[in-house]
Coordinates of C-alpha atoms in Angstrom, one line a residue:
M1 CA 58.8 32.0 -18.9
A2 CA 55.7 30.0 -19.5
V3 CA 56.4 27.9 -16.4
Q4 CA 56.9 31.0 -14.2
E5 CA 53.7 32.6 -15.5
A6 CA 51.7 29.4 -14.8
R7 CA 53.1 29.2 -11.3
Q8 CA 52.3 32.8 -10.6
S9 CA 48.7 32.3 -11.8
T10 CA 48.1 29.2 -9.7
E11 CA 49.7 30.3 -6.4
P12 CA 48.4 33.8 -5.7
G13 CA 47.2 33.0 -2.2
A14 CA 49.2 30.0 -1.1
H15 CA 49.9 29.6 2.5
A16 CA 53.5 29.5 3.8
G17 CA 54.8 26.2 5.3
G18 CA 54.8 27.8 8.8
C19 CA 51.3 29.2 8.6
A20 CA 49.4 28.9 11.9
C21 CA 45.9 29.6 10.7
G22 CA 43.0 27.2 11.2
D23 CA 43.5 25.5 7.8
C24 CA 47.0 24.3 8.7
P25 CA 47.4 20.8 10.3
H26 CA 48.3 20.6 14.0
G27 CA 50.8 18.2 15.2
A28 CA 53.6 16.5 13.4
R29 CA 51.6 13.3 12.6
E30 CA 48.5 15.1 11.4
G31 CA 50.7 17.5 9.4
H32 CA 52.5 14.7 7.7
R33 CA 49.2 12.8 7.0
R34 CA 47.6 15.9 5.4
A35 CA 50.7 16.7 3.3
V36 CA 50.8 13.1 2.0
A37 CA 47.1 13.2 1.1
A38 CA 47.5 16.5 -0.7
F39 CA 50.6 15.3 -2.6
L40 CA 48.8 12.1 -3.7
V41 CA 45.8 14.0 -5.0
K42 CA 48.0 16.4 -6.9
R43 CA 50.1 13.6 -8.4
D44 CA 47.0 11.6 -9.6
E45 CA 45.4 14.7 -11.0
F46 CA 48.6 15.5 -13.1
A47 CA 48.7 11.8 -14.1
A48 CA 45.2 12.1 -15.5
G49 CA 46.1 15.3 -17.4
Q50 CA 44.2 17.6 -15.1
G51 CA 45.3 20.8 -13.4
L52 CA 47.6 22.0 -16.2
P53 CA 47.4 25.8 -16.7
A54 CA 46.7 27.1 -20.2
A55 CA 50.1 28.9 -20.3
V56 CA 52.0 25.6 -20.6
A57 CA 49.3 23.3 -22.0
H58 CA 50.4 24.0 -25.6
S59 CA 54.0 22.6 -25.0
A60 CA 54.7 19.0 -24.0
S61 CA 58.1 19.9 -22.6
A62 CA 56.9 22.9 -20.7
S63 CA 54.0 20.9 -19.3
R64 CA 56.3 18.2 -18.1
Q65 CA 58.7 20.7 -16.6
W66 CA 55.9 22.6 -14.8
V67 CA 54.4 19.3 -13.5
S68 CA 57.7 18.1 -12.3
E69 CA 58.5 21.3 -10.4
E70 CA 55.1 21.4 -8.9
L71 CA 55.4 17.9 -7.6
T72 CA 58.9 18.5 -6.4
Q73 CA 57.8 21.4 -4.3
S74 CA 54.9 19.4 -2.9
A75 CA 57.2 16.5 -2.2
D76 CA 59.6 18.7 -0.4
L77 CA 56.8 19.8 1.9
V78 CA 55.9 16.1 2.5
A79 CA 59.6 15.3 3.3
E80 CA 59.8 18.3 5.8
R81 CA 56.6 17.1 7.6
R82 CA 57.9 13.5 7.5
R83 CA 61.2 14.5 9.1
A84 CA 59.3 16.5 11.8
E85 CA 57.1 13.4 12.5
G86 CA 60.2 11.2 12.7
Q87 CA 61.9 13.5 15.2
A88 CA 58.8 13.7 17.4
W89 CA 58.4 10.0 17.3
L90 CA 62.0 9.4 18.2
A91 CA 61.8 11.9 21.1
R92 CA 58.8 9.9 22.5
L93 CA 60.5 6.5 22.1
W94 CA 62.6 6.8 25.3
L95 CA 59.4 6.6 27.4
R96 CA 58.3 3.5 25.5
T97 CA 61.6 1.8 25.8
T98 CA 61.7 2.6 29.6
G99 CA 58.2 1.2 30.0
T100 CA 59.1 -1.9 28.1
V101 CA 62.2 -2.5 30.2
W102 CA 60.3 -2.2 33.5
A103 CA 57.5 -4.3 32.2
A104 CA 60.0 -7.1 31.5
V105 CA 61.1 -6.8 35.2
V106 CA 57.5 -7.2 36.3
V107 CA 57.0 -10.2 34.0
L108 CA 60.2 -11.8 35.5
L109 CA 58.8 -11.2 39.0
L110 CA 55.5 -12.8 38.1
V111 CA 57.3 -15.8 36.5
Q112 CA 59.5 -16.3 39.6
A113 CA 56.5 -16.0 41.9
L114 CA 54.5 -18.6 39.9
T115 CA 57.4 -21.0 39.7
A116 CA 58.2 -20.6 43.4
I117 CA 54.8 -22.1 44.3
G118 CA 55.7 -25.5 45.9
A119 CA 59.4 -25.1 45.4
G120 CA 59.8 -22.1 47.6
W121 CA 61.6 -18.8 47.2
T122 CA 65.4 -19.1 46.9
T123 CA 68.4 -16.9 47.0
A124 CA 68.9 -17.4 43.3
R125 CA 65.4 -15.9 42.6
T126 CA 66.2 -12.9 44.7
A127 CA 69.6 -12.5 42.9
G128 CA 67.9 -12.7 39.5
L129 CA 65.3 -10.1 40.4
L130 CA 67.9 -7.7 41.8
A131 CA 70.1 -8.1 38.8
A132 CA 67.1 -7.4 36.5
A133 CA 66.4 -4.2 38.5
V134 CA 70.0 -3.1 38.2
V135 CA 70.0 -3.7 34.4
A136 CA 66.6 -1.9 34.1
G137 CA 67.9 1.0 36.1
A138 CA 71.0 1.3 33.9
L139 CA 68.9 1.2 30.8
T140 CA 66.5 3.8 32.2
A141 CA 69.4 6.2 32.9
A142 CA 70.7 5.6 29.4
S143 CA 67.3 6.3 28.0
W144 CA 67.1 9.6 29.8
F145 CA 70.5 10.8 28.6
H146 CA 69.7 9.7 25.0
R147 CA 66.0 10.7 25.1
T148 CA 66.2 12.7 21.9
R149 CA 67.9 9.8 20.1
G150 CA 65.6 6.9 20.9
G151 CA 66.3 6.2 24.5
A152 CA 67.8 2.8 25.2
L153 CA 67.7 2.0 21.5
A154 CA 70.2 4.8 20.7
P155 CA 73.3 2.6 20.6
V156 CA 71.7 0.2 18.1
I157 CA 70.5 3.0 15.7
G158 CA 72.9 3.3 12.8
E159 CA 74.2 6.5 11.1
D160 CA 71.4 6.1 8.5
N161 CA 68.7 6.3 11.2
R162 CA 67.8 2.6 10.9
L163 CA 68.1 -0.1 13.5
S164 CA 71.3 -2.0 12.9
T165 CA 71.0 -5.8 12.9
S166 CA 74.6 -6.4 14.0
R167 CA 74.4 -3.9 16.8
A168 CA 71.1 -5.2 18.0
V169 CA 72.3 -8.8 18.2
A170 CA 75.5 -7.7 19.9
A171 CA 73.6 -5.6 22.4
A172 CA 71.3 -8.5 23.2
W173 CA 74.3 -10.8 24.0
V174 CA 76.0 -8.1 26.1
L175 CA 72.8 -7.6 28.2
L176 CA 72.5 -11.4 28.7
V177 CA 76.1 -11.9 29.8
G178 CA 76.0 -8.8 31.9
Y179 CA 72.8 -10.0 33.6
A180 CA 74.3 -13.4 34.2
V181 CA 77.4 -11.9 35.9
L182 CA 75.2 -9.6 38.1
V183 CA 73.2 -12.7 39.2
L184 CA 76.4 -14.4 40.2
A185 CA 77.7 -11.3 41.9
A186 CA 74.4 -11.0 43.9
R187 CA 74.6 -14.6 44.9
L188 CA 78.2 -14.3 45.9
A189 CA 77.4 -11.3 48.1
A190 CA 74.7 -13.3 49.9
A191 CA 76.8 -16.5 50.2
S192 CA 77.5 -17.5 53.7
G193 CA 80.0 -20.4 53.4
P194 CA 83.4 -20.5 51.7
A195 CA 82.4 -23.6 49.7
E196 CA 79.5 -21.8 48.2
R197 CA 81.6 -18.7 47.4
D198 CA 84.2 -20.9 45.7
A199 CA 81.6 -22.7 43.7
L200 CA 80.2 -19.4 42.5
I201 CA 83.6 -18.0 41.5
A202 CA 84.3 -21.3 39.7
G203 CA 81.1 -20.6 37.7
L204 CA 82.9 -17.8 35.9
D205 CA 85.7 -20.0 34.7
L206 CA 86.2 -20.0 30.9
A207 CA 85.8 -23.7 30.7
R208 CA 82.2 -23.4 31.7
G209 CA 81.3 -20.4 29.7
A210 CA 83.5 -20.8 26.6
G211 CA 80.6 -21.1 24.2
V212 CA 78.8 -17.9 25.3
V213 CA 82.1 -16.0 25.6
T214 CA 83.0 -17.0 22.1
V215 CA 79.7 -15.9 20.7
L216 CA 79.9 -12.7 22.6
A217 CA 83.3 -11.9 21.2
V218 CA 82.3 -12.7 17.6
V219 CA 79.0 -10.8 17.5
C220 CA 80.7 -7.7 19.1
G221 CA 83.5 -7.9 16.6
I222 CA 81.0 -8.2 13.7
A223 CA 79.1 -5.1 14.9
V224 CA 82.4 -3.1 14.7
L225 CA 83.5 -4.7 11.4
V226 CA 80.1 -4.2 9.6
R227 CA 80.1 -0.5 10.6
R228 CA 83.6 -0.2 9.1
V229 CA 82.8 -2.2 6.0
V230 CA 79.6 -0.2 5.2
G231 CA 81.4 3.1 5.8
L232 CA 84.2 2.3 3.5
R233 CA 81.9 1.0 0.8
V234 CA 79.8 4.2 0.9
L235 CA 82.9 6.4 0.7
A236 CA 84.2 4.3 -2.2
Q237 CA 80.8 4.7 -4.0
R238 CA 80.2 0.9 -4.0
L239 CA 77.2 1.2 -1.8
Q240 CA 74.4 3.7 -1.9
K241 CA 72.9 4.8 1.4
V242 CA 70.0 7.3 2.1
R243 CA 68.9 8.3 5.5
A244 CA 65.7 7.0 6.9
D245 CA 63.1 9.2 8.5
R246 CA 63.0 7.1 11.7
P247 CA 64.0 3.6 12.8
R248 CA 61.6 0.7 12.6
A249 CA 61.6 -2.8 14.0
A250 CA 61.5 -4.2 10.5
D251 CA 64.9 -2.8 9.9
L252 CA 66.4 -5.8 11.7
L253 CA 65.1 -8.2 9.0
T254 CA 65.0 -6.0 5.8
D255 CA 67.3 -4.0 3.6
D256 CA 67.1 -0.2 3.1
S257 CA 64.2 -0.7 0.6
G258 CA 62.1 -2.7 3.1
R259 CA 62.6 -6.1 1.4
G260 CA 63.4 -9.0 3.6
T261 CA 67.0 -10.3 3.3
F262 CA 68.2 -13.8 4.0
A263 CA 71.4 -12.8 5.6
D264 CA 69.7 -10.6 8.2
I265 CA 66.8 -12.9 8.9
Q266 CA 68.9 -16.0 9.5
Y267 CA 71.3 -14.0 11.7
V268 CA 68.5 -12.7 13.9
V269 CA 66.7 -16.0 14.1
L270 CA 69.6 -18.2 15.0
S271 CA 71.0 -15.6 17.5
G272 CA 67.5 -15.3 19.0
V273 CA 67.3 -19.1 19.4
A274 CA 70.7 -19.2 21.0
L275 CA 69.8 -16.4 23.4
V276 CA 66.7 -18.2 24.5
F277 CA 68.7 -21.4 25.1
A278 CA 71.3 -19.5 27.1
A279 CA 68.6 -17.8 29.2
V280 CA 67.0 -21.1 30.0
R281 CA 70.4 -22.5 31.0
L282 CA 71.0 -19.6 33.2
A283 CA 67.6 -20.1 34.9
R284 CA 68.4 -23.8 35.5
R285 CA 72.0 -23.2 36.6
P286 CA 72.2 -19.7 38.2
D287 CA 75.5 -20.6 39.8
Q288 CA 77.5 -20.3 36.5
L289 CA 77.6 -18.6 33.2
P290 CA 75.2 -20.1 30.7
D291 CA 77.1 -22.9 28.9
L292 CA 76.2 -23.1 25.2
P293 CA 76.9 -26.4 23.6
W294 CA 79.5 -26.2 20.9
G295 CA 77.1 -27.4 18.3
L296 CA 74.9 -24.4 18.9
T297 CA 77.9 -22.1 19.2
V298 CA 79.2 -23.1 15.8
A299 CA 75.8 -22.7 14.3
V300 CA 75.7 -19.1 15.5
L301 CA 79.2 -18.5 14.2
V302 CA 78.3 -19.8 10.8
S303 CA 75.2 -17.6 10.8
A304 CA 77.4 -14.6 11.7
A305 CA 79.8 -15.4 8.9
T306 CA 76.9 -15.6 6.4
Y307 CA 75.7 -12.2 7.7
V308 CA 79.1 -10.6 7.1
A309 CA 79.4 -12.1 3.6
G310 CA 76.0 -10.7 2.8
K311 CA 77.1 -7.2 3.8
Y312 CA 80.1 -7.5 1.5
A313 CA 77.9 -8.7 -1.4
E314 CA 75.1 -6.2 -1.1
G315 CA 74.8 -3.0 -3.1
G316 CA 76.9 -2.0 -6.1
R317 CA 77.7 1.1 -8.1
P318 CA 75.0 2.4 -10.6
V319 CA 76.0 2.0 -14.2
I320 CA 74.9 3.4 -17.6
L321 CA 74.7 0.7 -20.2
S322 CA 73.4 2.7 -23.1
V323 CA 71.9 6.0 -24.2
V324 CA 69.4 6.3 -27.0
R325 CA 67.2 9.0 -28.5
S326 CA 63.7 8.8 -27.1
R327 CA 61.2 8.4 -29.9
E328 CA 57.5 8.9 -29.7
A329 CA 55.0 7.4 -32.1
G330 CA 55.1 9.1 -35.5
D331 CA 58.6 10.6 -35.0
L332 CA 61.2 10.1 -37.7
D333 CA 64.4 8.2 -36.8
G334 CA 67.5 10.4 -36.5
P335 CA 70.5 11.4 -34.5
I336 CA 70.3 13.1 -31.1
R337 CA 69.8 16.9 -31.3
T338 CA 69.5 19.6 -28.7
G339 CA 65.9 19.7 -27.5
D340 CA 65.4 15.9 -28.0
D341 CA 64.7 13.5 -25.2
I342 CA 67.3 10.9 -24.5
E343 CA 66.7 7.6 -22.7
I344 CA 69.4 6.4 -20.4
R345 CA 69.4 2.7 -19.7
G346 CA 71.3 1.0 -16.9
A347 CA 70.9 -0.2 -13.4
G348 CA 71.0 1.1 -9.8
F349 CA 69.8 4.7 -10.6
V350 CA 67.4 4.6 -7.6
P351 CA 69.1 3.7 -4.3
P352 CA 67.3 1.4 -1.9
G353 CA 65.0 3.5 0.3
A354 CA 65.0 6.5 -2.2
H355 CA 61.7 5.8 -3.9
T356 CA 59.9 8.8 -2.4
A357 CA 59.3 11.8 -4.7
D358 CA 61.5 14.2 -2.8
R359 CA 64.5 11.9 -3.3
L360 CA 63.6 11.0 -6.9
S361 CA 63.6 14.7 -7.7
R362 CA 67.2 15.0 -6.5
M363 CA 68.5 12.9 -9.4
V364 CA 70.7 14.8 -11.9
V365 CA 72.1 13.9 -15.3
R366 CA 75.3 15.6 -16.4
I367 CA 75.3 16.1 -20.2
G368 CA 78.7 17.7 -21.0
P369 CA 79.0 20.7 -18.7
V370 CA 75.2 21.1 -18.2
H371 CA 73.4 19.6 -15.2
V372 CA 69.9 18.4 -16.0
H373 CA 67.4 17.6 -13.3
V374 CA 65.5 14.4 -14.0
P375 CA 61.8 15.4 -14.4
L376 CA 59.2 13.6 -12.4
V377 CA 56.6 12.0 -14.8
P378 CA 53.5 11.0 -12.7
V379 CA 51.3 8.0 -13.4
T380 CA 48.5 6.7 -11.3
G381 CA 50.0 5.3 -8.2
G382 CA 53.6 6.3 -8.8
F383 CA 56.0 7.7 -11.4
S384 CA 57.1 6.4 -14.8
N385 CA 60.3 8.5 -14.7
P386 CA 62.8 8.2 -13.2
T387 CA 63.1 4.4 -12.6
D388 CA 65.9 2.2 -11.4
A389 CA 66.8 1.1 -14.9
V390 CA 65.6 3.9 -17.2
L391 CA 65.8 7.7 -17.1
T392 CA 64.5 10.1 -19.7
V393 CA 65.8 13.7 -19.8
P394 CA 65.8 16.4 -22.4
V395 CA 69.0 17.6 -24.0
P396 CA 69.1 21.3 -23.1
A397 CA 69.7 24.0 -25.7
D398 CA 72.8 25.1 -23.7
V399 CA 74.6 21.9 -24.8
E400 CA 77.1 22.5 -27.6
P401 CA 76.9 19.9 -30.5
G402 CA 79.6 17.3 -30.6
R403 CA 80.8 14.3 -28.6
L404 CA 79.6 14.7 -25.0
E405 CA 79.8 12.6 -21.9
V406 CA 76.7 11.6 -20.0
Q407 CA 76.8 10.8 -16.3
V408 CA 74.0 10.2 -13.7
V409 CA 74.2 11.4 -10.1
T410 CA 71.8 9.5 -7.9
A411 CA 69.9 10.7 -4.8
A412 CA 72.7 9.2 -2.7
G413 CA 75.3 11.3 -4.4
V414 CA 76.9 8.4 -6.2
E415 CA 78.1 9.0 -9.8
T416 CA 77.8 6.4 -12.6
N417 CA 80.3 5.7 -15.3
R418 CA 80.7 8.2 -18.1
Y419 CA 79.0 7.4 -21.4
T420 CA 79.8 9.2 -24.7
I421 CA 77.1 10.4 -27.1
D422 CA 77.1 12.4 -30.3
V423 CA 74.8 15.5 -30.4
T424 CA 74.2 17.2 -33.8
E425 CA 72.8 20.5 -34.8

């Protein structure tokens, strides 16, 4: 009751989320920026002990509940504005990808024109430019049909709305091999003599392109395998996944929490080096598929195997290690009673990428038959509760004394093991 009275006293004239008056932010980006600024101010005020209404100031538990619910509502607004900004950004991305693709074609034209000085313009240069135009046209059409999903980047965006490293690497190799085949096809169409046509057809023999074909098969297989592995591990609750607001280029080199991962970095770096080498080989020998030396091919395969092993090793199910009665200074030692705070110690309570307040507020602790939402406890610059290793929740009065099971449900919907505690009168 105290919490409800305090909320009614502090929100008599609050604007609705869809208000269109002059005080409301205009545009998804500006709306998100203002919502974040307002949330940070409110969080820091509560952390400093300011802004508490008199109706709940007398009770520490009521104050904590009121602050948590106020921050949860503010965080939900921030999340709504963040999602709107992410959707608007994604809808504009197709124009950027299209511009980047055609800019690459212009760069190729300039490079060919500069290198043709002295050597002269050749049929291979024309074939390369035509093949680039065909690839750019296909990517432009794909961008249009997927303009609400990121344009040409739509196939490499995973189900969690992040750029997929395995798909991006596979797509790069597919584009290179497809471009090389188009170059050979254009040269074959312009060939005048049977000897030249036979030489171009021989350039597609497996003996000459065994390395690049092997790499292409492996990286495409890994893209499919990794998707299957991640999906099965999520369903088995061995991997926690939360959806990102929008894809970022850093997703290719980092995990869901934004930290760089060795498996992803080495896979992207070695694959990029091999792609550059293959592109140079194609420029030097445009009459055949780019032949990768077997040493470089094996290096890429080892890198791919390391990447897959890293996907199998990442993540893990959250676990409760112990549950103890939370004790403040001056309290007497004793058993856990209804109304007391309990401290749940373990690991993996906060999934990677779920450190925002709206996702932290979705964490629930099941104490017997009662579901207790984990309160947000603000401190300057963040939150002291919940954390990845420690949660503090009150034992509600609805809990019957006796032996009860405690279980944590994370923001990703994954449940921990059950831990038994004794609650007394």
